[in-house]
mmCIF file of C-alpha atoms in Angstrom:
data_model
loop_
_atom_site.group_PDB
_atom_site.id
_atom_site.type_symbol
_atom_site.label_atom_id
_atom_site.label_comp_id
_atom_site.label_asym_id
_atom_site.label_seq_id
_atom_site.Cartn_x
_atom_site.Cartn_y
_atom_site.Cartn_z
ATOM 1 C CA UNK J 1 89.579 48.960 133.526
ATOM 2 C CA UNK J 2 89.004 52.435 132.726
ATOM 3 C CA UNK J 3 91.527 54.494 130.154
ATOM 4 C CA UNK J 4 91.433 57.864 128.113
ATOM 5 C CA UNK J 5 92.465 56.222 124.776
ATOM 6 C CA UNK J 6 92.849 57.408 121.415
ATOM 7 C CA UNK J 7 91.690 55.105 119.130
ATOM 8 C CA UNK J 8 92.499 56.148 115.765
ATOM 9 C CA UNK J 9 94.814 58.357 114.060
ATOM 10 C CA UNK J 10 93.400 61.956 114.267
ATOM 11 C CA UNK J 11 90.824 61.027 116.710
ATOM 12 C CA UNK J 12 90.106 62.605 119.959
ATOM 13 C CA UNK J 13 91.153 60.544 122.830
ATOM 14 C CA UNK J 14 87.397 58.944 124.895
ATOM 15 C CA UNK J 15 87.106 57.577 128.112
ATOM 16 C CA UNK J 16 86.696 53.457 127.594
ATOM 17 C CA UNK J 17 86.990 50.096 128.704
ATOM 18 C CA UNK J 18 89.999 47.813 128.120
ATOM 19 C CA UNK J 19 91.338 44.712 129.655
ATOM 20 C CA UNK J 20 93.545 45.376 132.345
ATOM 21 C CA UNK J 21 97.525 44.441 131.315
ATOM 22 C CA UNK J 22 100.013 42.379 132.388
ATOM 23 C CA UNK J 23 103.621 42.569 133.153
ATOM 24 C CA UNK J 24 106.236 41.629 131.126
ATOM 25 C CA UNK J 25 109.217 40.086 133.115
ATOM 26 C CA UNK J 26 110.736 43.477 133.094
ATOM 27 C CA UNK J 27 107.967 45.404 134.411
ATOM 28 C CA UNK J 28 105.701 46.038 136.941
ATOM 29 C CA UNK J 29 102.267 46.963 136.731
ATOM 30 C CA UNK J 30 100.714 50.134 138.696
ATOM 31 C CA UNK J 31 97.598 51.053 139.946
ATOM 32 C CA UNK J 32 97.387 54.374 139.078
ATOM 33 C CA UNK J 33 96.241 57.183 141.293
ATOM 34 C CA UNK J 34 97.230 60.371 140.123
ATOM 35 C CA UNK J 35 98.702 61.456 136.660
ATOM 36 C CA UNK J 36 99.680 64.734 135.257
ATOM 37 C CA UNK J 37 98.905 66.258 131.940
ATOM 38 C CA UNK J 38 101.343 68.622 129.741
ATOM 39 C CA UNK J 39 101.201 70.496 126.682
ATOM 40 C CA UNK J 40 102.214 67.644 124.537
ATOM 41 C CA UNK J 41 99.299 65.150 125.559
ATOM 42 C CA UNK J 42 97.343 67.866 123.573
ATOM 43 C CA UNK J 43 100.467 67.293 120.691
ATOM 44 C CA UNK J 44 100.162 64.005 120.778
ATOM 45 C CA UNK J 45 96.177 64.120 120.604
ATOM 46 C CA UNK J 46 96.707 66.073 117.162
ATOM 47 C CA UNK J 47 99.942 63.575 116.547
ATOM 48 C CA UNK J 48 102.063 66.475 116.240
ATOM 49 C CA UNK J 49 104.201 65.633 118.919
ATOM 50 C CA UNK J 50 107.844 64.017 118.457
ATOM 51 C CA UNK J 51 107.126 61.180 120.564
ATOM 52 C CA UNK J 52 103.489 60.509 119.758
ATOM 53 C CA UNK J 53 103.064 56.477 119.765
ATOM 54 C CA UNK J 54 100.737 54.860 117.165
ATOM 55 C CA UNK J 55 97.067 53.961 117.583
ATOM 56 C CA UNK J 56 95.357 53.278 119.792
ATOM 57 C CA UNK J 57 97.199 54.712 122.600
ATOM 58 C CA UNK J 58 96.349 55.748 126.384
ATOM 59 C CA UNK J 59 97.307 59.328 126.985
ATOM 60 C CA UNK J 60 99.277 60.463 130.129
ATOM 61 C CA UNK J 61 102.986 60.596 129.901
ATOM 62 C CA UNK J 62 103.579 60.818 134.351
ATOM 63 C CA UNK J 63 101.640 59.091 136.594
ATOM 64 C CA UNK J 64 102.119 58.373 140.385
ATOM 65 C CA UNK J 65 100.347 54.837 142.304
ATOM 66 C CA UNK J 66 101.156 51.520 144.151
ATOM 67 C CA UNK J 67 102.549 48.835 142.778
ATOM 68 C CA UNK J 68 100.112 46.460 142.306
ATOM 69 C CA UNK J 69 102.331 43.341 140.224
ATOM 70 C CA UNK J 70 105.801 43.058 139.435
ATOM 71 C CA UNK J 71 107.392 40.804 136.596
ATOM 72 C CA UNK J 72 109.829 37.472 137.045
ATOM 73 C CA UNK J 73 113.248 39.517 137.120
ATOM 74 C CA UNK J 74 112.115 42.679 139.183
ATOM 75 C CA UNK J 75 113.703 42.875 142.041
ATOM 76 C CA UNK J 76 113.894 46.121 143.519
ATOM 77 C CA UNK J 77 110.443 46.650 143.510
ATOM 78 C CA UNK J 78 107.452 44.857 145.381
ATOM 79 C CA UNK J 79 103.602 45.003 145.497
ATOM 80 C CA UNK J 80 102.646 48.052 147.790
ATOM 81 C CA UNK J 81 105.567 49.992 147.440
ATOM 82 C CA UNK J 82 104.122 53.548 146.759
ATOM 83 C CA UNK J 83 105.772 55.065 143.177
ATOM 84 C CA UNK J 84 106.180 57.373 140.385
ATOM 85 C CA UNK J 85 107.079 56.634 136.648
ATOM 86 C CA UNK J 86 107.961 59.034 133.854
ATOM 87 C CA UNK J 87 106.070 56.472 131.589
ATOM 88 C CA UNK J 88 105.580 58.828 128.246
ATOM 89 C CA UNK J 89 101.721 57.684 127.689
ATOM 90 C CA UNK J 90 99.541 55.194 129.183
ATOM 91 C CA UNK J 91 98.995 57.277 132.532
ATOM 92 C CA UNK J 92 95.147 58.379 132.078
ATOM 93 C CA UNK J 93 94.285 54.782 133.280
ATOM 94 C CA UNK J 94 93.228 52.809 135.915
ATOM 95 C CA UNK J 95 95.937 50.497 136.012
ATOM 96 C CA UNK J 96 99.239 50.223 133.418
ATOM 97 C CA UNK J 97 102.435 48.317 133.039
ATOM 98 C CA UNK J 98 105.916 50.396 132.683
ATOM 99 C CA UNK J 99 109.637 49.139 132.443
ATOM 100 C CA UNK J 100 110.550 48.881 135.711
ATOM 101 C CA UNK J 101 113.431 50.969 135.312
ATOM 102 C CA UNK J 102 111.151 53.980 134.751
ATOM 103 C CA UNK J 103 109.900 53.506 138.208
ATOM 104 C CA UNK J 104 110.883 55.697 141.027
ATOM 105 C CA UNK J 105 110.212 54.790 144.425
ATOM 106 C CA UNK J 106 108.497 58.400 146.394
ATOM 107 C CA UNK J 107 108.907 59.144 150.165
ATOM 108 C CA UNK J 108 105.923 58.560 152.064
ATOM 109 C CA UNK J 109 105.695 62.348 152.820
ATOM 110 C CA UNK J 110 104.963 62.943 149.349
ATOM 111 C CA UNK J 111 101.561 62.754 148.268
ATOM 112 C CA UNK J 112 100.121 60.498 144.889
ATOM 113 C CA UNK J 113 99.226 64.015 143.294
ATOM 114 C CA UNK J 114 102.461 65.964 143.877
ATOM 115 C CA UNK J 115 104.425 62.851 142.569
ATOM 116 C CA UNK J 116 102.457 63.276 139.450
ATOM 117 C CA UNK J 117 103.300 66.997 139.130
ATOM 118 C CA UNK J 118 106.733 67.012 139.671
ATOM 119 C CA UNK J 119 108.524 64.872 137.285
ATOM 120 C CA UNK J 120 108.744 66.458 134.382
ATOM 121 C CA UNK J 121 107.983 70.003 134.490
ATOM 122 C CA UNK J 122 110.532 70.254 137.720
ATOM 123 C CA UNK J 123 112.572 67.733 135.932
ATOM 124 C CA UNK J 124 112.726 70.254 132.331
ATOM 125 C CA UNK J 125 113.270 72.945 134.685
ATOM 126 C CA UNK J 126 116.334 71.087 136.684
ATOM 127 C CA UNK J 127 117.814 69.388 134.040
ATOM 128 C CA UNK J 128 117.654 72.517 131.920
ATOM 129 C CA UNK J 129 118.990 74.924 134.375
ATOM 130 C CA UNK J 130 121.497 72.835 136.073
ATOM 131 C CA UNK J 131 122.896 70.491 133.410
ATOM 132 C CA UNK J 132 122.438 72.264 130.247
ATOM 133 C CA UNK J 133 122.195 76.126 130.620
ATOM 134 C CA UNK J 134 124.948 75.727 134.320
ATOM 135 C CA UNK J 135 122.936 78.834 135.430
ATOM 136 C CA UNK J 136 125.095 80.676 138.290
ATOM 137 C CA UNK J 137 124.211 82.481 141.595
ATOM 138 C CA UNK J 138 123.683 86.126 140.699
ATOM 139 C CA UNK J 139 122.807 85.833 137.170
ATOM 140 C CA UNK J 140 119.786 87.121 136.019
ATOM 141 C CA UNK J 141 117.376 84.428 134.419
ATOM 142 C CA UNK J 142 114.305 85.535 132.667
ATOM 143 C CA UNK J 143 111.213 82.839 132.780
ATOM 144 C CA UNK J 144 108.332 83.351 129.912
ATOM 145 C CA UNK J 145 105.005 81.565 130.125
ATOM 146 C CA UNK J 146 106.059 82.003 133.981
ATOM 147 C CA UNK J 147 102.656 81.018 135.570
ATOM 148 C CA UNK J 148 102.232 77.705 133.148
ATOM 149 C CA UNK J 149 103.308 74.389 134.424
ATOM 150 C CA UNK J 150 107.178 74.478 134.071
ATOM 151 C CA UNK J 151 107.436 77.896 134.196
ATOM 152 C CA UNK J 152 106.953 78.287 137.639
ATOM 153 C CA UNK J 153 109.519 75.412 138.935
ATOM 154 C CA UNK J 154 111.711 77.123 136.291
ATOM 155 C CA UNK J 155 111.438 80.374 139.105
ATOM 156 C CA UNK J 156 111.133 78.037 141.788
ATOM 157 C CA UNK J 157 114.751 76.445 140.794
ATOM 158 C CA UNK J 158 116.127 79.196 139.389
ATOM 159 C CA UNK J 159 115.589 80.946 143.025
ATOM 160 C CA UNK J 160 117.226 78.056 144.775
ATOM 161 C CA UNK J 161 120.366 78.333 142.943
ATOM 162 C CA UNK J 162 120.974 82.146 143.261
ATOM 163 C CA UNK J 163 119.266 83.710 140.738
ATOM 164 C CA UNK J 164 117.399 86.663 140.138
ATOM 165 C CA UNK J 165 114.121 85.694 137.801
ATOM 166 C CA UNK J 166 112.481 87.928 135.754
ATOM 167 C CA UNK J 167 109.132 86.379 135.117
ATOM 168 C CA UNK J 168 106.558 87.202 132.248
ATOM 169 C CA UNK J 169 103.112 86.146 132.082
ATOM 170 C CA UNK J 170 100.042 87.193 130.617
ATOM 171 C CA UNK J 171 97.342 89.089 133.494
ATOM 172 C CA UNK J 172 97.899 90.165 137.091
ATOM 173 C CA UNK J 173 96.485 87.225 138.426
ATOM 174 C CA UNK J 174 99.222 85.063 136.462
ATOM 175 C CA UNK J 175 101.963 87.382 137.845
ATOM 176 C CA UNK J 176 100.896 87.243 140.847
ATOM 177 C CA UNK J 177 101.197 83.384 140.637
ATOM 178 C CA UNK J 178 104.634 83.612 139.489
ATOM 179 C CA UNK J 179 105.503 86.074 142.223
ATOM 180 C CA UNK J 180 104.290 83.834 144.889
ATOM 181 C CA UNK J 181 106.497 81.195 143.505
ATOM 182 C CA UNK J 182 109.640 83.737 144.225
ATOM 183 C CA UNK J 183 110.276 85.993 140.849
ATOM 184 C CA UNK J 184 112.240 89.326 141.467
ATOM 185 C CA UNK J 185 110.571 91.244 138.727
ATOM 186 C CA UNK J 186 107.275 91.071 137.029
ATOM 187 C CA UNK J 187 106.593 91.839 133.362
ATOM 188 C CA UNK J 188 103.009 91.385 131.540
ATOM 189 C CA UNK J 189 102.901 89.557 128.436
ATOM 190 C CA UNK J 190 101.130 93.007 126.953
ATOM 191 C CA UNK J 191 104.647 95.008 127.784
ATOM 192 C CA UNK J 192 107.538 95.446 125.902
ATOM 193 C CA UNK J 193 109.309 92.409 126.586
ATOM 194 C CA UNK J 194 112.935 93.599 125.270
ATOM 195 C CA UNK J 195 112.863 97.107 126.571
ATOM 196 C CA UNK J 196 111.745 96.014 130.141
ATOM 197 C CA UNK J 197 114.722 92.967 130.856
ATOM 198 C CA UNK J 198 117.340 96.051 129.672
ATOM 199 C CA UNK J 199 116.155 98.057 131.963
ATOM 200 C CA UNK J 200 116.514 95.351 134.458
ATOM 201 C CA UNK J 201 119.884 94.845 133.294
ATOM 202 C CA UNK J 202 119.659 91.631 130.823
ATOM 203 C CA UNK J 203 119.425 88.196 130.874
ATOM 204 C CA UNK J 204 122.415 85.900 131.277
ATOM 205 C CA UNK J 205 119.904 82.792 131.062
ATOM 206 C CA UNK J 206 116.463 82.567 129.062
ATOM 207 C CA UNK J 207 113.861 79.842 129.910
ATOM 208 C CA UNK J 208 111.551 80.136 127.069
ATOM 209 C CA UNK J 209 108.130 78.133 126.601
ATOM 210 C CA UNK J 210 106.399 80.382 124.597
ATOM 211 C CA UNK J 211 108.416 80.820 121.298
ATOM 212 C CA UNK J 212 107.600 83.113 118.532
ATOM 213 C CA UNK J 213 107.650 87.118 118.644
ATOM 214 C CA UNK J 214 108.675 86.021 122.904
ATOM 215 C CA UNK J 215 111.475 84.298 122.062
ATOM 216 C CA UNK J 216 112.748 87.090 119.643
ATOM 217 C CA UNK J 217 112.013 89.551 122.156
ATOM 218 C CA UNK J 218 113.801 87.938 124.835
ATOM 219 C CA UNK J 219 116.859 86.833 122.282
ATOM 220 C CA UNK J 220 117.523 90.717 122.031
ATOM 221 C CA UNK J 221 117.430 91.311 125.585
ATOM 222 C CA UNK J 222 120.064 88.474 126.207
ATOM 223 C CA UNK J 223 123.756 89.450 127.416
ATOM 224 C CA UNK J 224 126.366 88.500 126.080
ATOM 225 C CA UNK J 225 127.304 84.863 126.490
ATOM 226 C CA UNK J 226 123.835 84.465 127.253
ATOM 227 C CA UNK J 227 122.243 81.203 127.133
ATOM 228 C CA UNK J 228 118.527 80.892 125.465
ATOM 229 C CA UNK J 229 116.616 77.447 126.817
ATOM 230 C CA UNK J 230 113.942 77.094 124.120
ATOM 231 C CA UNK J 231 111.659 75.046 126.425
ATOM 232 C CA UNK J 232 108.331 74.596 123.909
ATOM 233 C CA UNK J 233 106.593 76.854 121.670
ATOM 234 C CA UNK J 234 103.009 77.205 123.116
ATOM 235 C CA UNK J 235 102.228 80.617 121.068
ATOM 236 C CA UNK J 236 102.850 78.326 118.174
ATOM 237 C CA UNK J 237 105.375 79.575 115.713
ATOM 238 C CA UNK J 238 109.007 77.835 116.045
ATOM 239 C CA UNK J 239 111.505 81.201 116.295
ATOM 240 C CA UNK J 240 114.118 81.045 113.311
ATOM 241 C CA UNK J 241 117.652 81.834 115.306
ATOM 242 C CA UNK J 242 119.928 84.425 113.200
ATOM 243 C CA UNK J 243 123.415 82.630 113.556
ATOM 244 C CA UNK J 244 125.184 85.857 112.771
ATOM 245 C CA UNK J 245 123.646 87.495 116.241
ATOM 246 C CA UNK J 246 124.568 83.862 118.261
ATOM 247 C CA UNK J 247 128.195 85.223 116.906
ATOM 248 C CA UNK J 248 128.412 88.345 117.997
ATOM 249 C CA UNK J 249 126.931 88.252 120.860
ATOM 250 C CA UNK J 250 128.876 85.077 121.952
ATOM 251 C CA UNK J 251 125.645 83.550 122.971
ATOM 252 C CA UNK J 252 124.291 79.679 123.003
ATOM 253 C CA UNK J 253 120.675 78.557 122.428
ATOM 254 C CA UNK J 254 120.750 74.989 124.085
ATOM 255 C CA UNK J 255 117.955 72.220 123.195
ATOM 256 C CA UNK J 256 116.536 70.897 125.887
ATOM 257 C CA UNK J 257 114.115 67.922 125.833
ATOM 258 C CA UNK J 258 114.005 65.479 129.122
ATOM 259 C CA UNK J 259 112.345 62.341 127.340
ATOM 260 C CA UNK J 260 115.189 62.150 124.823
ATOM 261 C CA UNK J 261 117.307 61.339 128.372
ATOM 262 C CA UNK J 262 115.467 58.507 128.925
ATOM 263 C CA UNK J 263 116.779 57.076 125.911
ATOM 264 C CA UNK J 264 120.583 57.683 125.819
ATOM 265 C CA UNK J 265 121.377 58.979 129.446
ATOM 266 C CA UNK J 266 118.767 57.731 132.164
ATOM 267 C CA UNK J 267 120.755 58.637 134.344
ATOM 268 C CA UNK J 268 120.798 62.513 133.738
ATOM 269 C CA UNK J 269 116.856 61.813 134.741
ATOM 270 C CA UNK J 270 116.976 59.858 137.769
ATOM 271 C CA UNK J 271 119.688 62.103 139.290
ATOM 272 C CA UNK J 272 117.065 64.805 138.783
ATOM 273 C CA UNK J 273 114.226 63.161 140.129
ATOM 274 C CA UNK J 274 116.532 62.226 142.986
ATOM 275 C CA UNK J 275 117.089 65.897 143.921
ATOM 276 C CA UNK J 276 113.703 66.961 143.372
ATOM 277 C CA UNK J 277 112.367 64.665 145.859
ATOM 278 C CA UNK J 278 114.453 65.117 148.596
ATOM 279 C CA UNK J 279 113.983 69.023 147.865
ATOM 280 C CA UNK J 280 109.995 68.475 148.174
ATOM 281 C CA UNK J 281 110.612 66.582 151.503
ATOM 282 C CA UNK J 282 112.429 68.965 152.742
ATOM 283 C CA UNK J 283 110.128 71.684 151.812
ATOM 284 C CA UNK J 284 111.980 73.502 149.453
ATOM 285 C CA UNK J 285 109.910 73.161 146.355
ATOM 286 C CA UNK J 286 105.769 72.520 146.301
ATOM 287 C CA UNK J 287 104.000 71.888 142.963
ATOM 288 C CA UNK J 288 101.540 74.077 142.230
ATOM 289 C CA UNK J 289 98.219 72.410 140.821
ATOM 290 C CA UNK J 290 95.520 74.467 140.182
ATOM 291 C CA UNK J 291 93.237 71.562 139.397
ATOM 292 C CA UNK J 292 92.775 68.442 140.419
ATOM 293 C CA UNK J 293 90.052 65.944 138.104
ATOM 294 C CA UNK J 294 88.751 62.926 138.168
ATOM 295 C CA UNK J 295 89.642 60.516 135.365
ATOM 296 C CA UNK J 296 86.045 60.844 133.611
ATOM 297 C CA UNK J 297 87.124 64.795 133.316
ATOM 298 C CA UNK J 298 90.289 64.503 131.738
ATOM 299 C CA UNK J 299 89.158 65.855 128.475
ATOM 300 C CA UNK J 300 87.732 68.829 130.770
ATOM 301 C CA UNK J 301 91.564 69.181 131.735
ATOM 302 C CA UNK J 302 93.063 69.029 128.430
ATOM 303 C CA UNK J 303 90.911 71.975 127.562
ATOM 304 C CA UNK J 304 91.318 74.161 130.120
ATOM 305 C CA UNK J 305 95.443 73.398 129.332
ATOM 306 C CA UNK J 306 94.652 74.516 125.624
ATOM 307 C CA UNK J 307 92.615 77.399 126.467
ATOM 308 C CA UNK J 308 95.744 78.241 128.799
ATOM 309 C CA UNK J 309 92.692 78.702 131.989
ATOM 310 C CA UNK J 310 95.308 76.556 134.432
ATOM 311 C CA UNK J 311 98.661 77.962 136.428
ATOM 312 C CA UNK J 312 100.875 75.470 137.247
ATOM 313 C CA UNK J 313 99.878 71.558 136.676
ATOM 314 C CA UNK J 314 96.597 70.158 136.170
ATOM 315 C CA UNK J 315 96.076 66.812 137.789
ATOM 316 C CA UNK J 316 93.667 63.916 136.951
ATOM 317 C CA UNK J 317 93.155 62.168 140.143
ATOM 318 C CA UNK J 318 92.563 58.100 139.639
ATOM 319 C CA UNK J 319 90.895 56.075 142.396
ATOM 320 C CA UNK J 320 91.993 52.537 141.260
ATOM 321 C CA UNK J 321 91.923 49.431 143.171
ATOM 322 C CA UNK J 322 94.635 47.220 143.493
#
């Protein structure tokens, strides 16, 4: 089979052949038709990313297929049944084998590529607005890197539970992205991020992916018991918190990183996935994918994610065989 693998430490990941896997008795293998790429598959590429497994490695950390083989003590899953997985690499494949209790069953209404965007930029969004930050109708949350990939389900959620979003990206075309997904106010990256949300009256939540000079900016435009979400730091520079502000301000910066779910409460992430899918069947959220690539292209995809040319996911598309 086909996989985008990294082979070495420090090498760039290459489209090239492996022998297609088997299950263990707790898994099932997938034939993979649709996975999703994020900002840290281009981490782990550099193996700066927290997770990043060692060589060689497939990248791909959520994928969406069929279930093509399932091991001795699976039992709530059988060939054909049409799935997603949260899987954390091995998704830029043609076929790979996950624990089976990573494995979601989708609707059928849901297609292979909007199973593969969903999961974990809705699920950061979700888990981070509902669970950790317990944003409230009427409060005012503010949404940087709005038009990137969970930026806008961060509007898109923050919308559904009563909130006014304040969204900042970088261009009119990206705002206009954002605004299409439902923000209230638009701000450009080149404006004065602090000054603009106190005009607007402050932020009671921030959902930061940016980091930096942003996350500064938006820490001093916070109200009091505020909450900041530092969500990633694609500008590049980790922000240094002043304690003595977080005091008298009465405010809470909240970590917030899905995978580390997976491994001490599971739960927290299947009860989000849960939601999101019935929300997407009943038409209340839509991922946004601005591209869609075929597996031989995927290192076409990570760069246009670097180069930040995408809104919303980018999607390599997989046409494997059972």
């Amino acid at each position: 089979m086909l996989a985008f693998r990294i082979k070495t430490k420090g090498a760039m990941a290459q489209i090239c052949q492996m022998p297609e896997p088997t299950p263990a008795e707790n898994q099932v293998r997938v034939s993979i038709r649709a996975c999703g790429l994020n900002f840290a598959d281009l981490l782990m590429q550099k193996g700066s990313y927290q997770d990043t497994p060692g060589t060689p490695f497939t990248l791909g950390m959520e994928i969406a297929g069929v279930v093509a083989e399932v091991g001795n003590s699976v039992t709530h899953l059988k060939p054909g049944d049409r799935v997603a997985v949260f899987s954390g690499q091995g998704g830029l494949a043609e076929s790979g084998v996950f624990d089976a209790d990573r494995v979601i069953v989708i609707p059928d209404t849901m297609s292979f590529e909007d199973a593969a965007a969903i999961q974990i930029a809705y699920g950061t969004s979700h888990i981070a607005l509902e669970h950790r930050a317990r944003l409230q109708a009427g409060e005012t949350l503010l949404v940087t890197g709005a038009a990137g990939g969970v930026g806008l389900t961060a509007i898109e959620i923050g919308k559904l539970m009563g909130a006014t979003v304040i969204a900042q990206a970088r261009g009119t075309d990206k705002l206009a992205v954002a605004q299409q997904a439902g923000a209230d106010h638009l701000i450009d990256a080149d404006e004065n991020l602090r000054n603009r949300v106190r005009v607007l009256g402050g932020a009671d939540v921030v959902y930061d992916a940016i980091g930096g000079d942003v996350f500064k900016a938006a820490f001093r435009a916070t109200n009091p018991e505020g909450r900041l979400l530092p969500i990633g730091f694609a500008g590049g520079e980790v922000p240094q918190i002043p304690a003595n502000h977080l005091l008298v301000k009465n405010l809470s910066v909240i970590g917030v990183y899905i995978g580390g779910y997976l491994k001490f409460k599971p739960e927290i992430v299947h009860n989000s996935f849960s939601t999101l899918f019935r929300w997407h069947s009943e038409g209340r959220i839509k991922p946004h994918i601005s591209h869609i690539l075929p597996l031989q292209d995927a290192a076409k995809g990570l760069e246009l994610l670097r180069d930040r040319k995408s809104t919303g996911k980018i999607v390599i598309q997989i046409n494997s065989p059972l």
